[in-house]
Backbone as a chain_set.jsonl record, in Angstrom:
{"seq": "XXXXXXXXXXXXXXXXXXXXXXXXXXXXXXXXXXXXXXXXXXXXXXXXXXXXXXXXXXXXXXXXXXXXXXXXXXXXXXXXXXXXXXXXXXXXXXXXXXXXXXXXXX", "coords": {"N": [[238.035, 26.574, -48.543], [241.341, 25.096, -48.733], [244.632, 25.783, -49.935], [247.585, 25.925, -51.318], [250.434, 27.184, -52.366], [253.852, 27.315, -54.148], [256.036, 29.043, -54.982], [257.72, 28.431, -58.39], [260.595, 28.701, -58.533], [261.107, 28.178, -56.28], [260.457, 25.272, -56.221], [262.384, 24.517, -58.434], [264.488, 24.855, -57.099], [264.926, 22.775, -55.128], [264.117, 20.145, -56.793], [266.535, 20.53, -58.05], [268.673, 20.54, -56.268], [268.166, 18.0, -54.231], [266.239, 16.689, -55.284], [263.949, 17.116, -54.35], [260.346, 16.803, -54.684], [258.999, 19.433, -54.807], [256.111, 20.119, -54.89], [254.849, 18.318, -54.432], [253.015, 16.334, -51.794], [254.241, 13.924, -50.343], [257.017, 14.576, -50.594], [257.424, 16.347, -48.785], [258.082, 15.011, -45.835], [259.835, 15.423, -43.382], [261.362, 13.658, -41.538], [262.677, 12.016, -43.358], [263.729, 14.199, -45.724], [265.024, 17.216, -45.71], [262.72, 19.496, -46.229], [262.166, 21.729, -45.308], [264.646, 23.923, -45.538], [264.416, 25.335, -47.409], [262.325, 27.149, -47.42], [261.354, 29.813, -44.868], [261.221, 29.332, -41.446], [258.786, 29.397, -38.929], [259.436, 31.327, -37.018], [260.268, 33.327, -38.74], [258.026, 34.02, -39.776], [256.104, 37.188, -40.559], [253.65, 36.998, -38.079], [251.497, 39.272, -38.25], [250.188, 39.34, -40.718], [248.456, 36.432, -40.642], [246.194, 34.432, -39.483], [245.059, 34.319, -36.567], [244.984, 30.731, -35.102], [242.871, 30.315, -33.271], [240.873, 31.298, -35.123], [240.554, 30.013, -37.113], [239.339, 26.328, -39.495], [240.421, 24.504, -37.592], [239.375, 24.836, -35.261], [236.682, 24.167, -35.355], [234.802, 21.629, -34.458], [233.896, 18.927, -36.183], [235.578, 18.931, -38.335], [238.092, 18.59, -37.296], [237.588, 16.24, -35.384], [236.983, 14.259, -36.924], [239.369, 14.381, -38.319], [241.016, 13.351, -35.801], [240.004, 10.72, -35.494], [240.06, 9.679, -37.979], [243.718, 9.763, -38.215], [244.411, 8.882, -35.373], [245.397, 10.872, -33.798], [246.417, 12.208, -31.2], [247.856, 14.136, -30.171], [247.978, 16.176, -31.317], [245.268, 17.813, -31.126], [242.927, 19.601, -28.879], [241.054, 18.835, -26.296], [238.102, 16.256, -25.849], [237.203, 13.853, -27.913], [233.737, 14.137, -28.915], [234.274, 16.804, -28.952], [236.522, 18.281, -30.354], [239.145, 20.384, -30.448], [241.687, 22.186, -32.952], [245.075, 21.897, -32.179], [246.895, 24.178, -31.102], [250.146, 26.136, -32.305], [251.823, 28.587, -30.371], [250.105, 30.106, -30.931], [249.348, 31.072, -34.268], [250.096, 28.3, -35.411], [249.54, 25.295, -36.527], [251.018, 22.308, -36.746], [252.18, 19.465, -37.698], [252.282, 16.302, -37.203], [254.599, 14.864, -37.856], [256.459, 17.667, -37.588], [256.931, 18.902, -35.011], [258.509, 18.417, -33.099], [261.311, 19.702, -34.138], [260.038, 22.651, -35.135], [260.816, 24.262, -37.17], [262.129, 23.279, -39.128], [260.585, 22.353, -40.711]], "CA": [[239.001, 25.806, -49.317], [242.735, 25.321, -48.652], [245.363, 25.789, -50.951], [248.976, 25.784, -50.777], [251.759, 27.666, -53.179], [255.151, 26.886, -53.921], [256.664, 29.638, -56.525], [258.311, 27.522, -59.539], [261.776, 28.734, -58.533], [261.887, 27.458, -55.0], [260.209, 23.494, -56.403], [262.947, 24.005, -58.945], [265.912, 24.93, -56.134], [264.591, 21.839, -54.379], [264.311, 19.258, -57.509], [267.968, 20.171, -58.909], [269.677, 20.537, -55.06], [268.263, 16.937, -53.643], [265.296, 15.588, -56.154], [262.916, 17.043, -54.001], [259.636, 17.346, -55.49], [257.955, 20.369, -53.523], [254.464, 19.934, -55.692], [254.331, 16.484, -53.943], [253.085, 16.372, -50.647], [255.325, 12.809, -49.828], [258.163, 14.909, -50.493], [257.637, 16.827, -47.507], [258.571, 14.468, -44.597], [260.719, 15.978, -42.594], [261.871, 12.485, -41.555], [263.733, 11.394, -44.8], [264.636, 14.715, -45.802], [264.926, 18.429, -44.972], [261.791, 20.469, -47.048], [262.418, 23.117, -44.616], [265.461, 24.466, -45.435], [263.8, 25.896, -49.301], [261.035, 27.86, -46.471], [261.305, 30.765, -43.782], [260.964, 28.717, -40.624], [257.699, 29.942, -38.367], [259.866, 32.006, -36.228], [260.523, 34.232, -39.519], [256.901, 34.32, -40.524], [255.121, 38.124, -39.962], [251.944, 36.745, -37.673], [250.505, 39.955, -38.383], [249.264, 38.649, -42.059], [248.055, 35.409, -40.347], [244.645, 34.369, -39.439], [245.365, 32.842, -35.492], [244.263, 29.313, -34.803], [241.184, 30.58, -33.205], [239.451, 31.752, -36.647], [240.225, 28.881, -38.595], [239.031, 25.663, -39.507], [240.95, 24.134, -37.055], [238.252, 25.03, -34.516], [235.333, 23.16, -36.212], [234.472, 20.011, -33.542], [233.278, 18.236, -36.773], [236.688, 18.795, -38.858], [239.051, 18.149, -35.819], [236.723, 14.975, -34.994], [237.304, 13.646, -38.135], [240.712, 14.313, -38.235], [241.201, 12.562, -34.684], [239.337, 9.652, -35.707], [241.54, 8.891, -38.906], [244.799, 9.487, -37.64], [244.427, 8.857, -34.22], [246.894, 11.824, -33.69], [245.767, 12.79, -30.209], [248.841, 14.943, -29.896], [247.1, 17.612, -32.797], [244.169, 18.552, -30.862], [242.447, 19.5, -27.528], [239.617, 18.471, -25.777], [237.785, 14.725, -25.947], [235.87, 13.276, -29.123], [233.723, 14.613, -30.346], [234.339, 18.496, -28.674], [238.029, 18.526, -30.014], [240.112, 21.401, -31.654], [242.623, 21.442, -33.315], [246.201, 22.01, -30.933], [247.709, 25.57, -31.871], [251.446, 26.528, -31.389], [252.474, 29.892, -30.716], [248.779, 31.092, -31.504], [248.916, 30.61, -35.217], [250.494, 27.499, -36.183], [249.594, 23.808, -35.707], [252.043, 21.752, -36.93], [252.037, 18.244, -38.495], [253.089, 15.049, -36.173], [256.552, 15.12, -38.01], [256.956, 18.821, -37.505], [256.038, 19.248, -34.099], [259.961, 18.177, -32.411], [261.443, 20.546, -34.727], [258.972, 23.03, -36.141], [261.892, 25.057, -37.747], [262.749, 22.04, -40.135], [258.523, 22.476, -41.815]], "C": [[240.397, 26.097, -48.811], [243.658, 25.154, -49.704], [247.005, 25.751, -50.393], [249.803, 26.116, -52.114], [252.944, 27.688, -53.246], [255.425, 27.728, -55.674], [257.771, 28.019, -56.783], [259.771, 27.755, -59.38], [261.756, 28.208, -57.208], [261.776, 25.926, -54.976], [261.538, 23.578, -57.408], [264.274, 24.334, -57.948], [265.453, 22.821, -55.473], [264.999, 19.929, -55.12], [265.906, 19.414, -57.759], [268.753, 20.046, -57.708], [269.657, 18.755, -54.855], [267.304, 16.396, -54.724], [264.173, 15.907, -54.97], [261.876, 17.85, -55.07], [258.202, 18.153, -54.82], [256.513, 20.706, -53.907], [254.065, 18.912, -54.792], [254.151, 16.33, -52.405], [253.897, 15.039, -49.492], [256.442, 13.366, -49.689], [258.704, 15.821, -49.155], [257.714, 16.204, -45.839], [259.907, 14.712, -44.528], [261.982, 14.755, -41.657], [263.305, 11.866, -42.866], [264.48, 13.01, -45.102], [264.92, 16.092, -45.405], [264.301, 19.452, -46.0], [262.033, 21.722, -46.727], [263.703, 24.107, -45.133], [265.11, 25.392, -46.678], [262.786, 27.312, -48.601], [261.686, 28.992, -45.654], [260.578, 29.812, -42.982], [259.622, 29.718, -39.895], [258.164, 30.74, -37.425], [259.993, 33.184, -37.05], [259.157, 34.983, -39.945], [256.403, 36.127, -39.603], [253.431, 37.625, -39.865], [251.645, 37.785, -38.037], [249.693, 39.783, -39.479], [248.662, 37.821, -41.825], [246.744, 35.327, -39.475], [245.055, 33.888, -37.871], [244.227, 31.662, -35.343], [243.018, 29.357, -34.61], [239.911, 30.636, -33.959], [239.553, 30.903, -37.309], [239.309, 27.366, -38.553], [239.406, 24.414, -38.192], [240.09, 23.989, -35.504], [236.801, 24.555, -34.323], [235.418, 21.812, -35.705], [234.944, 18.822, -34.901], [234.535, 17.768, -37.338], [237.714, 17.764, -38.493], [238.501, 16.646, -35.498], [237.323, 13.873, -35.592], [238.656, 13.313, -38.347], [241.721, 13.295, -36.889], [240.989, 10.975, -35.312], [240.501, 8.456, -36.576], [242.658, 8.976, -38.672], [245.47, 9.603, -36.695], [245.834, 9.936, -33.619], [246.152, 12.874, -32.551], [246.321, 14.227, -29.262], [248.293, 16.46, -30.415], [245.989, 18.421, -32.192], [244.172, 18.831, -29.686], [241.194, 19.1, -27.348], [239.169, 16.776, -26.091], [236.583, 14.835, -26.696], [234.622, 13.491, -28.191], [233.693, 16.159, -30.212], [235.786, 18.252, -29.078], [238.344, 19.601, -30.912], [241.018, 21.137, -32.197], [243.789, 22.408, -32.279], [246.445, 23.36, -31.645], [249.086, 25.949, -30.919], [251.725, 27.513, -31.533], [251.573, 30.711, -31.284], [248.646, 30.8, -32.992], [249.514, 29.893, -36.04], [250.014, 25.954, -35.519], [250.661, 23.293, -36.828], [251.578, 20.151, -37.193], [252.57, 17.512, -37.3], [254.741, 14.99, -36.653], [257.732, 16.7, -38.227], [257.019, 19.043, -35.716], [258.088, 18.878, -33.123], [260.955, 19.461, -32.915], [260.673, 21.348, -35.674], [259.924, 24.14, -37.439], [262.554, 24.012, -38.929], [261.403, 22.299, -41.474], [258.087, 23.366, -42.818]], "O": [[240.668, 27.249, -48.471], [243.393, 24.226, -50.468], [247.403, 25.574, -49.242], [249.807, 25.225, -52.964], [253.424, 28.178, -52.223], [255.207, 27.373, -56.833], [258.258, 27.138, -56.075], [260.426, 27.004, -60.103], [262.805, 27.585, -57.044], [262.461, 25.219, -54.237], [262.076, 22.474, -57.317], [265.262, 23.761, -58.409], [266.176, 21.87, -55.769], [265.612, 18.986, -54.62], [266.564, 18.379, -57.661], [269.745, 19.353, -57.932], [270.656, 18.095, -55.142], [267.77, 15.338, -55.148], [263.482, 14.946, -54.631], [262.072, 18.797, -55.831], [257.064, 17.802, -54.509], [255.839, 21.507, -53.259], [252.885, 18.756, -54.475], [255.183, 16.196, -51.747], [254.072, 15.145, -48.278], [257.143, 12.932, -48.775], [259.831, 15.965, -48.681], [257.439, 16.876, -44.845], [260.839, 14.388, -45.264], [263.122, 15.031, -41.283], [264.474, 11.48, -42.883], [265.661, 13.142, -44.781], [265.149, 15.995, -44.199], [265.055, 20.206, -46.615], [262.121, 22.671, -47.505], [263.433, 25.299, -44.986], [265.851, 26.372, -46.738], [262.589, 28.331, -49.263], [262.89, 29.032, -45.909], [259.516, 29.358, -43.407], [259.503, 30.838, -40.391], [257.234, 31.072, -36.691], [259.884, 34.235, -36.419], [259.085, 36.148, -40.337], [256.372, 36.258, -38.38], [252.49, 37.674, -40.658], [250.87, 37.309, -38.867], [248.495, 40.033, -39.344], [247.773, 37.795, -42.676], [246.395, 36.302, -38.809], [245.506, 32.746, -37.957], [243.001, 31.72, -35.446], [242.139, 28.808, -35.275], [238.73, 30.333, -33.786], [238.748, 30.769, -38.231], [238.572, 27.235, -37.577], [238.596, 23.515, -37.966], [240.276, 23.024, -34.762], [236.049, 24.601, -33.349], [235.987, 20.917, -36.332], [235.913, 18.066, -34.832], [234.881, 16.603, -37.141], [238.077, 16.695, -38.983], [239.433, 15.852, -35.372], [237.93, 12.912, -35.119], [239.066, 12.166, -38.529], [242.799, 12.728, -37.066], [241.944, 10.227, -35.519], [241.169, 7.447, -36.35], [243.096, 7.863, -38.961], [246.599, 10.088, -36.623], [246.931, 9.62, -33.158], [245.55, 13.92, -32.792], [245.838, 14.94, -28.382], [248.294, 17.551, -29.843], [245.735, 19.549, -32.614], [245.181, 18.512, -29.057], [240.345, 19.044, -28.237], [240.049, 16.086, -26.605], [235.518, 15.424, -26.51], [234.519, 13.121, -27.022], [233.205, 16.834, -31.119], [236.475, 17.97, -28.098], [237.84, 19.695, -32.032], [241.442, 19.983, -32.158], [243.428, 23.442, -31.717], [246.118, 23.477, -32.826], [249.25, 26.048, -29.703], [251.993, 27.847, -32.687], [251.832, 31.719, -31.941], [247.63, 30.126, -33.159], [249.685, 30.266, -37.2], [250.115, 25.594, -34.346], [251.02, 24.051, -37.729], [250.479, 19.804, -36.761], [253.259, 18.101, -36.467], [255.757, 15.058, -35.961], [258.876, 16.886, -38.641], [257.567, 20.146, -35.738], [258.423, 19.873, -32.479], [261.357, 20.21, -32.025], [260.549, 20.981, -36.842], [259.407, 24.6, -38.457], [263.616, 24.315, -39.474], [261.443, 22.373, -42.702], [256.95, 23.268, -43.279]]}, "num_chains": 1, "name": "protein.A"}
């Protein structure tokens, strides 16, 4: 299972600064507005707590496949349907299609 946490004081820095609503996964395009700046960019993160790319799901043909398929996002992975992974930056981060220019914005 994946999950994802956002303490209640950094969705409420976010709602009262711009009206972002950091529960809402629309609110995080990096396009319209800047989610990142509420975060520790991936340059801050200690990898040593972090799982790298290798061990995760991200590795799973079937997942990755799937994921190719629906949003033809050929940029995200390696390898050719239906052997693909998923892409990893910097060992343990992949990155979204609108993170991926600036991953320091995500």
């Amino acid at each position: 299972a994946t999950a994802m946490y956002v303490p209640s004081a950094v969705q409420g820095q976010g709602y009262e600064a711009e009206g972002l609503n950091l529960d809402f996964y629309r609110d995080y395009n990096a396009s319209r507005k800047d989610p990142g700046q509420y975060f520790s960019s991936p340059s801050e993160l200690d990898v040593s707590k972090l799982r790298p790319c290798n061990e995760t799901a991200l590795m799973l043909h079937e997942v990755m496949n799937n994921y190719l398929q629906i949003t033809s996002d050929s940029a995200g992975v390696v390898g050719t349907a239906p052997e693909v992974t998923g892409k990893c930056w910097d060992t343990y981060f992949w990155y979204a299609p609108g993170c991926r220019a600036q991953p320091s914005r995500c």
